[in-house]
XYZ file of C-alpha atoms in Angstrom:
612
model
C -94.231 -43.566 49.331
C -93.342 -47.224 49.888
C -96.926 -48.154 50.713
C -98.036 -46.408 47.520
C -95.531 -48.387 45.452
C -96.514 -51.689 47.037
C -100.186 -50.879 46.533
C -99.542 -50.141 42.875
C -97.724 -53.429 42.518
C -100.567 -55.405 44.085
C -103.192 -53.666 41.968
C -101.344 -54.268 38.730
C -100.742 -57.885 39.644
C -104.415 -58.508 40.295
C -105.515 -56.781 37.110
C -102.912 -57.979 34.648
C -101.950 -61.508 35.685
C -105.102 -63.216 34.337
C -104.690 -61.434 30.994
C -101.040 -62.341 30.661
C -101.630 -65.923 31.715
C -104.247 -66.316 29.003
C -101.936 -64.850 26.395
C -99.114 -67.265 27.224
C -101.174 -70.404 27.569
C -100.870 -71.138 23.697
C -62.283 -90.424 43.117
C -61.332 -88.252 46.028
C -62.462 -85.031 47.514
C -60.331 -82.504 49.362
C -62.485 -81.604 52.357
C -62.495 -78.225 54.038
C -63.681 -78.223 57.677
C -67.278 -77.060 57.874
C -67.908 -73.583 59.210
C -71.403 -73.582 60.610
C -73.686 -71.083 62.279
C -73.745 -67.329 61.870
C -72.909 -64.527 64.283
C -73.132 -66.653 67.361
C -75.851 -68.941 66.027
C -75.939 -72.722 66.168
C -74.835 -75.243 63.586
C -76.008 -74.785 60.038
C -76.998 -78.415 59.531
C -80.114 -79.163 61.575
C -81.145 -82.740 60.884
C -84.550 -82.350 62.526
C -87.661 -82.369 60.378
C -88.608 -78.849 59.284
C -91.335 -77.094 61.240
C -94.450 -75.736 59.569
C -92.848 -72.293 59.468
C -89.722 -73.756 57.899
C -91.773 -75.562 55.289
C -93.303 -72.214 54.343
C -89.825 -71.241 53.167
C -89.208 -68.018 55.061
C -86.463 -66.047 53.312
C -84.966 -63.156 55.240
C -81.955 -60.864 54.929
C -80.238 -58.278 57.123
C -78.096 -55.444 55.786
C -74.783 -55.689 57.638
C -72.579 -53.591 55.370
C -71.685 -50.865 57.870
C -71.551 -53.287 60.777
C -69.082 -55.454 58.856
C -66.902 -52.504 57.822
C -68.150 -51.779 54.300
C -68.788 -48.045 53.996
C -68.706 -47.690 50.206
C -71.068 -45.171 48.599
C -71.322 -44.736 44.873
C -71.076 -41.264 43.341
C -72.571 -40.783 39.876
C -71.343 -37.245 39.146
C -74.706 -35.744 38.214
C -74.914 -31.977 37.895
C -78.382 -31.541 36.435
C -77.382 -32.161 32.812
C -79.068 -35.611 32.646
C -76.018 -37.336 31.201
C -77.151 -40.808 30.138
C -74.064 -42.516 31.524
C -74.645 -41.346 35.085
C -77.572 -43.700 35.675
C -76.164 -47.019 34.391
C -73.532 -48.026 36.974
C -72.203 -49.484 39.129
C -71.344 -53.153 39.517
C -69.272 -54.985 42.127
C -67.375 -58.227 42.624
C -67.352 -60.928 45.274
C -64.130 -62.900 44.739
C -61.393 -64.553 46.768
C -58.485 -62.255 46.004
C -56.037 -63.808 48.487
C -56.925 -67.500 48.300
C -57.885 -67.773 51.959
C -61.282 -69.343 51.285
C -63.534 -66.368 51.902
C -64.967 -63.700 49.618
C -63.481 -60.240 49.349
C -65.359 -57.302 47.802
C -64.491 -54.853 45.043
C -66.602 -51.784 44.244
C -66.688 -49.704 41.069
C -66.764 -45.922 41.578
C -67.919 -43.034 39.400
C -66.497 -39.550 38.961
C -67.752 -36.035 38.283
C -69.280 -35.737 34.826
C -69.197 -32.805 32.421
C -66.462 -30.650 30.893
C -64.674 -28.587 33.515
C -66.973 -29.592 36.352
C -65.726 -30.340 39.858
C -67.266 -31.905 42.954
C -68.542 -28.453 43.884
C -70.947 -28.736 40.928
C -72.464 -32.040 42.073
C -76.189 -32.028 42.870
C -75.496 -34.620 45.556
C -71.862 -34.426 46.683
C -69.965 -37.464 47.969
C -70.729 -38.626 51.501
C -68.979 -36.508 54.142
C -66.841 -39.466 55.246
C -65.958 -40.570 51.703
C -62.197 -40.806 51.121
C -61.005 -38.322 48.512
C -60.056 -38.457 45.745
C -62.839 -40.817 44.726
C -61.561 -44.226 43.640
C -62.740 -47.802 43.335
C -62.598 -49.611 46.686
C -61.245 -53.019 47.700
C -62.244 -54.674 50.986
C -60.534 -57.774 52.400
C -62.760 -60.264 54.189
C -61.308 -61.039 57.642
C -63.955 -63.593 58.585
C -63.360 -65.164 61.996
C -64.871 -68.594 62.621
C -64.623 -69.983 66.154
C -64.494 -73.603 67.313
C -68.156 -73.571 68.308
C -69.171 -72.546 64.790
C -69.961 -68.934 65.669
C -68.409 -66.277 63.491
C -67.598 -62.606 63.180
C -67.810 -61.027 59.748
C -65.404 -58.145 59.293
C -64.118 -56.349 56.188
C -60.999 -54.190 56.041
C -60.505 -51.456 53.437
C -57.240 -52.345 51.689
C -57.631 -50.043 48.691
C -54.525 -47.959 49.364
C -51.572 -49.410 47.497
C -53.615 -52.242 45.999
C -53.446 -50.970 42.427
C -57.248 -50.917 42.334
C -57.493 -47.329 43.566
C -58.658 -46.429 40.074
C -59.779 -42.886 39.240
C -61.986 -43.068 36.162
C -65.702 -43.471 35.545
C -66.292 -47.187 36.057
C -69.254 -49.388 35.127
C -68.771 -53.078 35.887
C -66.354 -55.904 36.575
C -65.659 -59.497 35.512
C -63.533 -61.928 37.530
C -61.450 -64.888 36.367
C -57.922 -66.313 36.377
C -56.852 -65.368 32.854
C -53.190 -66.432 33.264
C -53.812 -69.754 35.068
C -51.629 -68.892 38.056
C -54.276 -69.783 40.631
C -55.179 -66.180 41.426
C -58.368 -64.376 40.403
C -57.852 -61.388 38.097
C -60.290 -58.554 37.325
C -61.512 -56.912 34.141
C -63.009 -53.450 34.716
C -65.469 -51.940 32.236
C -65.871 -48.191 32.086
C -66.575 -45.140 29.966
C -63.360 -45.221 27.973
C -60.842 -48.022 27.523
C -61.536 -50.999 29.791
C -58.799 -52.260 32.108
C -57.363 -55.698 32.938
C -55.802 -56.119 36.383
C -53.533 -59.087 37.132
C -53.622 -60.383 40.687
C -50.068 -60.402 42.082
C -50.961 -62.695 44.982
C -49.843 -60.279 47.696
C -52.944 -58.103 47.936
C -51.932 -55.939 44.987
C -52.949 -55.810 41.318
C -51.109 -54.634 38.220
C -52.786 -52.942 35.273
C -51.733 -55.104 32.302
C -54.229 -53.671 29.831
C -51.732 -52.334 27.328
C -49.718 -55.535 27.071
C -52.816 -57.751 27.043
C -54.490 -55.997 24.117
C -57.921 -56.275 25.776
C -58.507 -52.578 26.471
C -61.634 -52.104 24.372
C -62.449 -48.383 24.155
C -66.221 -48.643 23.718
C -68.734 -48.197 26.533
C -68.602 -51.616 28.159
C -70.947 -52.649 30.972
C -70.971 -56.431 31.526
C -68.218 -58.866 30.589
C -67.388 -62.528 31.119
C -64.295 -64.693 31.296
C -65.112 -67.917 29.428
C -63.103 -70.644 27.692
C -64.835 -70.684 24.313
C -62.299 -72.845 22.451
C -61.616 -75.499 25.076
C -57.875 -74.869 25.289
C -57.846 -74.391 29.065
C -57.346 -70.608 28.935
C -60.102 -68.135 29.772
C -61.126 -65.957 26.850
C -63.060 -62.724 27.318
C -66.450 -61.583 26.032
C -67.187 -57.859 26.466
C -70.764 -56.618 26.206
C -70.771 -53.044 24.893
C -73.719 -50.704 25.305
C -74.143 -47.646 23.045
C -71.965 -45.223 21.101
C -72.112 -42.293 23.495
C -70.301 -38.970 23.557
C -70.669 -37.016 26.777
C -69.876 -33.739 25.016
C -72.443 -34.339 22.285
C -75.449 -35.025 24.532
C -78.778 -33.909 23.059
C -81.515 -33.112 25.585
C -84.474 -35.463 26.063
C -87.794 -34.706 27.726
C -90.523 -36.529 29.620
C -94.168 -36.440 28.506
C -94.630 -33.572 30.971
C -92.117 -31.485 29.026
C -89.495 -31.649 31.786
C -85.885 -32.693 31.153
C -85.341 -36.411 31.533
C -82.799 -39.087 30.745
C -82.702 -40.270 27.154
C -83.636 -43.799 26.173
C -80.988 -46.088 24.637
C -82.722 -45.790 21.261
C -81.343 -42.231 21.165
C -77.881 -43.657 20.473
C -76.494 -46.268 18.062
C -75.611 -49.604 19.651
C -71.928 -50.417 20.120
C -70.630 -53.792 18.907
C -69.501 -56.383 21.457
C -66.011 -57.838 21.504
C -64.634 -61.378 21.822
C -60.981 -61.757 22.811
C -59.191 -65.108 22.498
C -56.608 -65.812 25.188
C -53.238 -66.539 23.577
C -51.923 -68.193 26.731
C -49.004 -65.784 27.095
C -50.703 -62.886 28.862
C -52.106 -61.414 25.669
C -55.449 -61.555 23.877
C -56.382 -61.475 20.199
C -59.530 -59.715 19.025
C -61.415 -62.478 17.161
C -64.760 -60.693 17.009
C -64.982 -60.614 13.237
C -63.604 -64.105 12.703
C -66.057 -65.526 15.254
C -69.010 -64.046 13.378
C -70.361 -61.901 16.192
C -69.135 -58.525 14.950
C -71.876 -57.853 12.428
C -74.921 -58.375 14.642
C -75.198 -56.644 17.973
C -77.398 -54.573 20.229
C -76.972 -52.346 23.277
C -75.688 -55.059 25.624
C -76.244 -54.816 29.375
C -76.179 -58.438 30.553
C -73.724 -61.190 29.566
C -74.063 -64.833 30.546
C -72.111 -67.928 29.500
C -73.245 -71.556 29.685
C -73.368 -74.708 27.591
C -76.955 -74.231 26.477
C -77.053 -77.131 23.992
C -75.084 -79.587 26.164
C -72.401 -80.293 23.563
C -69.467 -79.594 25.888
C -68.724 -76.137 24.426
C -69.522 -72.828 26.069
C -72.120 -70.538 24.500
C -72.861 -66.846 25.188
C -76.204 -65.188 25.906
C -76.421 -61.399 25.605
C -79.243 -59.342 27.126
C -79.783 -56.239 24.988
C -81.575 -53.055 26.011
C -84.545 -52.543 23.685
C -83.328 -54.803 20.875
C -83.525 -58.585 20.370
C -81.360 -60.624 22.722
C -78.752 -62.976 21.317
C -77.854 -66.588 21.962
C -74.419 -67.161 20.451
C -74.124 -70.936 20.036
C -70.568 -72.209 19.776
C -69.956 -74.016 16.490
C -66.761 -75.599 17.878
C -64.643 -74.207 15.051
C -63.995 -70.714 16.392
C -67.279 -69.313 15.090
C -70.697 -68.689 16.625
C -74.266 -68.602 15.355
C -77.033 -66.474 16.851
C -79.906 -68.897 17.512
C -81.876 -66.713 19.907
C -84.822 -66.178 17.581
C -85.088 -69.860 16.661
C -84.704 -70.900 20.319
C -87.398 -68.476 21.474
C -85.176 -66.275 23.676
C -84.769 -63.184 21.486
C -88.236 -61.690 22.084
C -91.081 -61.994 24.577
C -94.191 -64.111 24.032
C -95.858 -61.293 22.085
C -92.935 -61.087 19.663
C -91.822 -57.761 21.085
C -88.384 -56.593 22.126
C -87.717 -55.792 25.759
C -85.260 -53.656 27.676
C -83.167 -56.489 29.107
C -80.704 -55.660 31.861
C -79.766 -58.400 34.324
C -79.718 -62.081 33.370
C -79.023 -65.512 34.835
C -79.481 -69.181 33.959
C -80.420 -71.975 36.356
C -82.422 -75.186 36.628
C -85.370 -73.765 38.590
C -87.691 -76.702 37.813
C -85.143 -79.464 38.531
C -85.510 -81.099 35.116
C -81.786 -81.109 34.337
C -81.474 -78.116 31.995
C -80.868 -74.413 32.541
C -83.702 -71.907 32.270
C -83.217 -68.186 31.623
C -84.411 -65.229 33.680
C -83.874 -61.562 32.948
C -84.963 -58.229 34.381
C -86.606 -55.436 32.390
C -87.816 -51.862 32.535
C -91.125 -50.938 34.192
C -94.277 -51.564 32.117
C -92.555 -54.709 30.831
C -92.500 -57.859 32.910
C -89.333 -59.602 33.949
C -89.055 -62.672 31.749
C -88.667 -66.367 32.482
C -87.743 -68.546 29.519
C -88.287 -72.201 30.398
C -85.975 -74.657 28.664
C -87.936 -77.410 26.914
C -84.810 -79.551 26.768
C -84.663 -79.706 22.987
C -82.979 -76.404 22.261
C -86.191 -74.406 22.509
C -87.511 -72.133 25.263
C -90.977 -70.889 26.206
C -91.857 -67.578 27.866
C -93.716 -68.574 31.045
C -93.302 -65.328 32.967
C -97.011 -64.898 33.653
C -98.091 -68.420 34.506
C -95.255 -68.844 37.033
C -96.178 -65.700 38.977
C -93.080 -63.734 37.991
C -94.673 -61.430 35.430
C -97.238 -59.107 36.941
C -95.421 -58.343 40.244
C -92.505 -56.918 38.243
C -94.545 -54.560 36.053
C -94.025 -51.382 38.121
C -90.292 -51.938 38.499
C -87.097 -51.584 36.481
C -84.807 -54.477 37.345
C -81.051 -54.804 37.065
C -78.977 -57.276 39.127
C -80.502 -60.728 39.530
C -79.651 -64.400 40.040
C -81.073 -67.860 40.522
C -80.194 -68.811 44.124
C -81.663 -71.331 46.561
C -81.808 -68.846 49.417
C -83.633 -71.156 51.842
C -81.762 -74.345 50.891
C -84.972 -76.254 50.186
C -83.620 -77.571 46.881
C -85.489 -75.054 44.669
C -83.880 -72.001 43.064
C -85.355 -68.664 44.127
C -84.872 -65.204 42.598
C -83.829 -61.756 43.778
C -84.221 -58.661 41.587
C -82.486 -55.355 42.312
C -84.612 -52.440 41.098
C -84.204 -48.776 40.189
C -85.744 -46.795 37.356
C -83.895 -45.137 34.452
C -86.281 -42.260 33.802
C -87.762 -39.780 36.217
C -90.649 -41.091 38.326
C -93.059 -38.169 38.177
C -94.504 -38.640 41.663
C -91.059 -38.554 43.240
C -90.038 -35.521 41.191
C -93.156 -33.619 42.264
C -92.302 -34.433 45.877
C -88.910 -32.768 45.415
C -86.824 -35.928 45.445
C -83.266 -35.059 44.302
C -82.846 -38.387 42.460
C -86.363 -39.573 41.572
C -85.505 -43.035 40.253
C -85.572 -45.170 43.394
C -87.602 -48.349 43.864
C -87.634 -51.256 46.346
C -86.023 -54.593 45.523
C -87.897 -57.901 45.282
C -87.526 -61.541 46.343
C -89.409 -64.434 44.760
C -89.525 -67.821 46.474
C -89.744 -70.939 44.339
C -92.550 -73.002 45.818
C -91.890 -75.935 43.490
C -94.270 -77.161 40.847
C -93.379 -74.315 38.508
C -94.615 -71.370 40.591
C -93.183 -68.468 42.584
C -94.414 -66.329 45.470
C -93.435 -62.691 45.945
C -92.072 -62.813 49.524
C -90.549 -59.336 49.502
C -92.761 -58.166 52.356
C -91.337 -60.743 54.759
C -87.716 -60.660 53.574
C -86.574 -58.073 56.131
C -86.460 -54.304 56.728
C -83.807 -53.819 54.050
C -86.526 -54.530 51.472
C -88.539 -51.591 52.772
C -85.833 -49.283 51.439
C -86.352 -47.575 48.103
C -83.045 -47.011 46.291
C -81.619 -46.890 42.773
C -80.377 -50.474 42.597
C -77.986 -51.582 39.877
C -75.375 -54.325 40.343
C -75.733 -57.384 42.554
C -73.033 -59.947 43.350
C -74.023 -63.270 44.928
C -71.973 -65.539 47.185
C -71.629 -67.092 50.634
C -69.826 -64.206 52.300
C -69.761 -65.731 55.793
C -69.210 -69.352 54.663
C -72.206 -70.619 56.615
C -73.864 -72.511 53.779
C -76.364 -70.028 52.415
C -75.941 -67.380 49.737
C -75.685 -63.687 50.592
C -76.035 -60.689 48.263
C -73.878 -57.599 47.763
C -76.089 -54.854 46.300
C -74.666 -51.646 44.854
C -76.867 -48.599 44.385
C -76.382 -45.784 41.921
C -75.467 -42.635 43.864
C -76.049 -44.429 47.151
C -74.614 -46.826 49.732
C -73.743 -50.459 49.187
C -75.843 -53.055 51.013
C -74.501 -56.390 52.249
C -77.551 -58.615 52.521
C -76.627 -61.434 54.890
C -78.941 -64.412 54.495
C -80.801 -64.934 57.782
C -83.397 -67.372 56.481
C -85.385 -68.709 59.414
C -84.278 -72.342 59.177
C -81.123 -74.308 58.526
C -81.403 -77.225 56.140
C -78.472 -79.395 55.221
C -76.267 -78.183 52.386
C -73.214 -79.008 50.330
C -70.636 -76.361 49.440
C -68.457 -77.104 46.426
C -65.506 -75.441 44.776
C -64.876 -76.951 41.336
C -61.262 -76.658 40.177
C -59.760 -77.480 36.794
C -55.990 -77.154 36.726
C -55.173 -74.283 39.076
C -58.337 -72.238 38.679
C -62.081 -72.318 39.197
C -63.701 -74.383 36.446
C -66.096 -71.723 35.220
C -68.917 -73.359 33.290
C -68.723 -76.735 35.051
C -72.071 -78.298 35.997
C -72.560 -80.276 39.172
C -75.416 -82.663 39.925
C -76.116 -83.585 43.551
C -78.107 -86.749 44.183
C -79.985 -87.332 47.453
C -81.792 -90.332 48.908
C -84.924 -89.182 47.078
C -86.025 -86.397 44.789
C -84.583 -85.087 41.531
C -80.886 -84.508 40.958
C -80.042 -80.900 41.832
C -78.022 -79.380 38.983
C -76.038 -76.189 39.570
C -73.409 -74.320 37.555
C -70.071 -72.823 38.569
C -70.204 -69.284 37.238
C -68.876 -65.842 38.054
C -70.853 -63.961 35.378
C -74.518 -63.076 34.898
C -76.505 -60.642 37.053
C -75.644 -57.071 35.966
C -72.143 -55.620 35.611
C -70.986 -57.761 38.545
C -68.921 -60.840 39.385
C -70.241 -63.650 41.584
C -68.753 -66.303 43.839
C -67.853 -69.206 41.485
C -68.402 -71.737 44.269
C -71.665 -73.646 44.414
C -74.011 -74.001 47.398
C -76.557 -76.804 47.060
C -79.389 -76.926 49.599
C -80.595 -80.480 50.257
C -84.152 -79.700 51.344
C -85.414 -82.472 53.645
C -82.502 -84.812 52.834
C -79.765 -85.527 55.367
C -77.079 -86.905 53.072
C -75.680 -86.940 49.551
C -75.495 -90.222 47.652
C -73.474 -88.943 44.707
C -71.987 -85.779 43.258
C -71.477 -85.731 39.488
C -69.437 -83.011 37.749
C -69.616 -82.294 34.028
C -66.385 -80.437 33.358
C -65.875 -77.984 30.486
C -64.505 -80.052 27.643
C -66.756 -83.053 28.255
C -65.165 -85.087 31.074
C -67.734 -86.432 33.550
C -66.748 -87.636 37.034
C -68.504 -88.905 40.156
C -67.793 -88.610 43.872
C -69.600 -90.577 46.586
C -67.692 -89.367 49.645
C -68.731 -85.700 49.751
C -69.723 -84.550 53.264
C -72.659 -82.281 54.052
C -72.736 -78.984 55.962
C -69.266 -77.956 54.844
C -67.105 -76.876 51.936
C -65.346 -79.380 49.679
C -62.982 -78.805 46.743
C -63.430 -81.173 43.792
C -60.521 -81.181 41.353
C -60.871 -82.364 37.781
C -59.229 -85.730 37.228
C -59.582 -86.990 40.816
C -63.105 -88.392 40.631
C -64.387 -91.704 39.275
C -65.072 -91.545 35.520
C -68.773 -91.633 34.744
C -70.350 -92.934 31.603
C -73.228 -90.482 31.185
C -74.181 -86.835 31.477
C -77.195 -85.025 32.940
C -79.950 -87.094 34.458
């Protein structure tokens, strides 16, 4: 089956790419000791010139979930009724719950669906070793780093008694320190009222939803903690999907006449929500006052960044089958949707797309953030290139990202420099949302699975599909949904936590076949991660490498807010510049390479300018 899928992909790429290309043509730093090497390997920073193989940019991953102690398997509760909600989750979070400097993992679980149904009615019951009753799962990272730089990656299931042993049908998660106590809190989206969990700092969490006032009852999927008013407190944007009633499900059918999952157009879109943080543990619903309540679509991806470089955070929403939205912050508590004017509402043909996952990053090293989002099969994934003047251009085809994605339905995704060569690469987690006829005819019990993809940025504005050489884990065909990105083993390259619908989680440890020098940065404002801060790393030569501290993006998942910057062929950093939320700009010239450093707002040397 896999060879058939890959053959289809190659054939479509060869046939469609020329057509699509033609259509688009119109002060001080607190240093943390470096932790280098991986699983007995040598130091991460190899100063030698890269070999020919290294220059080719080999990107490779190994699934080490079970080996590291992560045995989570998602259960979607399907019983043959084709409930729409059963195919949309789950997400996951990589976050430092205990402040020990490494990333812990949180997984969202489903439940049995349908009135009166029990696990005995499930078409695919939970795994035999799954702990019952089914709950979300929390795993503590007990990473061991030895003096020689070797390490052992081990996770311990600490769900019991954590307060996160939640028993409801979950969707996604956002992470951020909403009460400014230095501990990362979690916001859980689900079918039903969402939940806010305050981190108690002792490995436990308390559900503070009722007091906070942020328990939106619509079907939320992706959400983001973001300081939209510049007051130093994280507000909350919740992307809601559709108005869906499990007990009022009307059947839908494939072209063959067989039962199938409905499309989102079968349901009215649910309006998003914006909650302003009052600074006292409560939130106020300011959706209407902010001007975002009257225009909305079925939201699946939520991303926050300062898209117009005015020092205020904006919000981009990826909608499923309706125009996407770019909510530009007017700096007075209101927002304006400029997606259509900016060129990021529709594709290059003027058509709407089924947007799922989304991320922003400076893939072409020109100092501004470009947008990438995943879509349903028969549509290409889309790259919007930032022209630097508030306008974007769809260059999906000419960059090599369009045609290879045509057969696939993508969800989780992110811009990440996987090989530390200084150029941002892409990973897309795939899995269809309607029955794949060939799999159904073969008797597959869940005929939606597809392989994931990796695209290497070769510089010069182009990408290569390197999925075939990225490791055996990319030969698997699963129903991928959420993806959380972060340096799980603290060795200076970014790993990926992939969660599959009705399947096992995968921990993709980055085993890229070379070790270039890198800089690891945690950006802190006050007592918390400075979400939305931009950092520019200057080397002896080459463009400034701009990265963003963010926990949102991807799909229904929360990422490591720390920043890993690969230095390519450079051996040192000449300057690190941070543009903090609110407008302050600071420089550091004493940041070491091949290790992790914390930069705290107010401790650097004031700088006179912004992005270069």
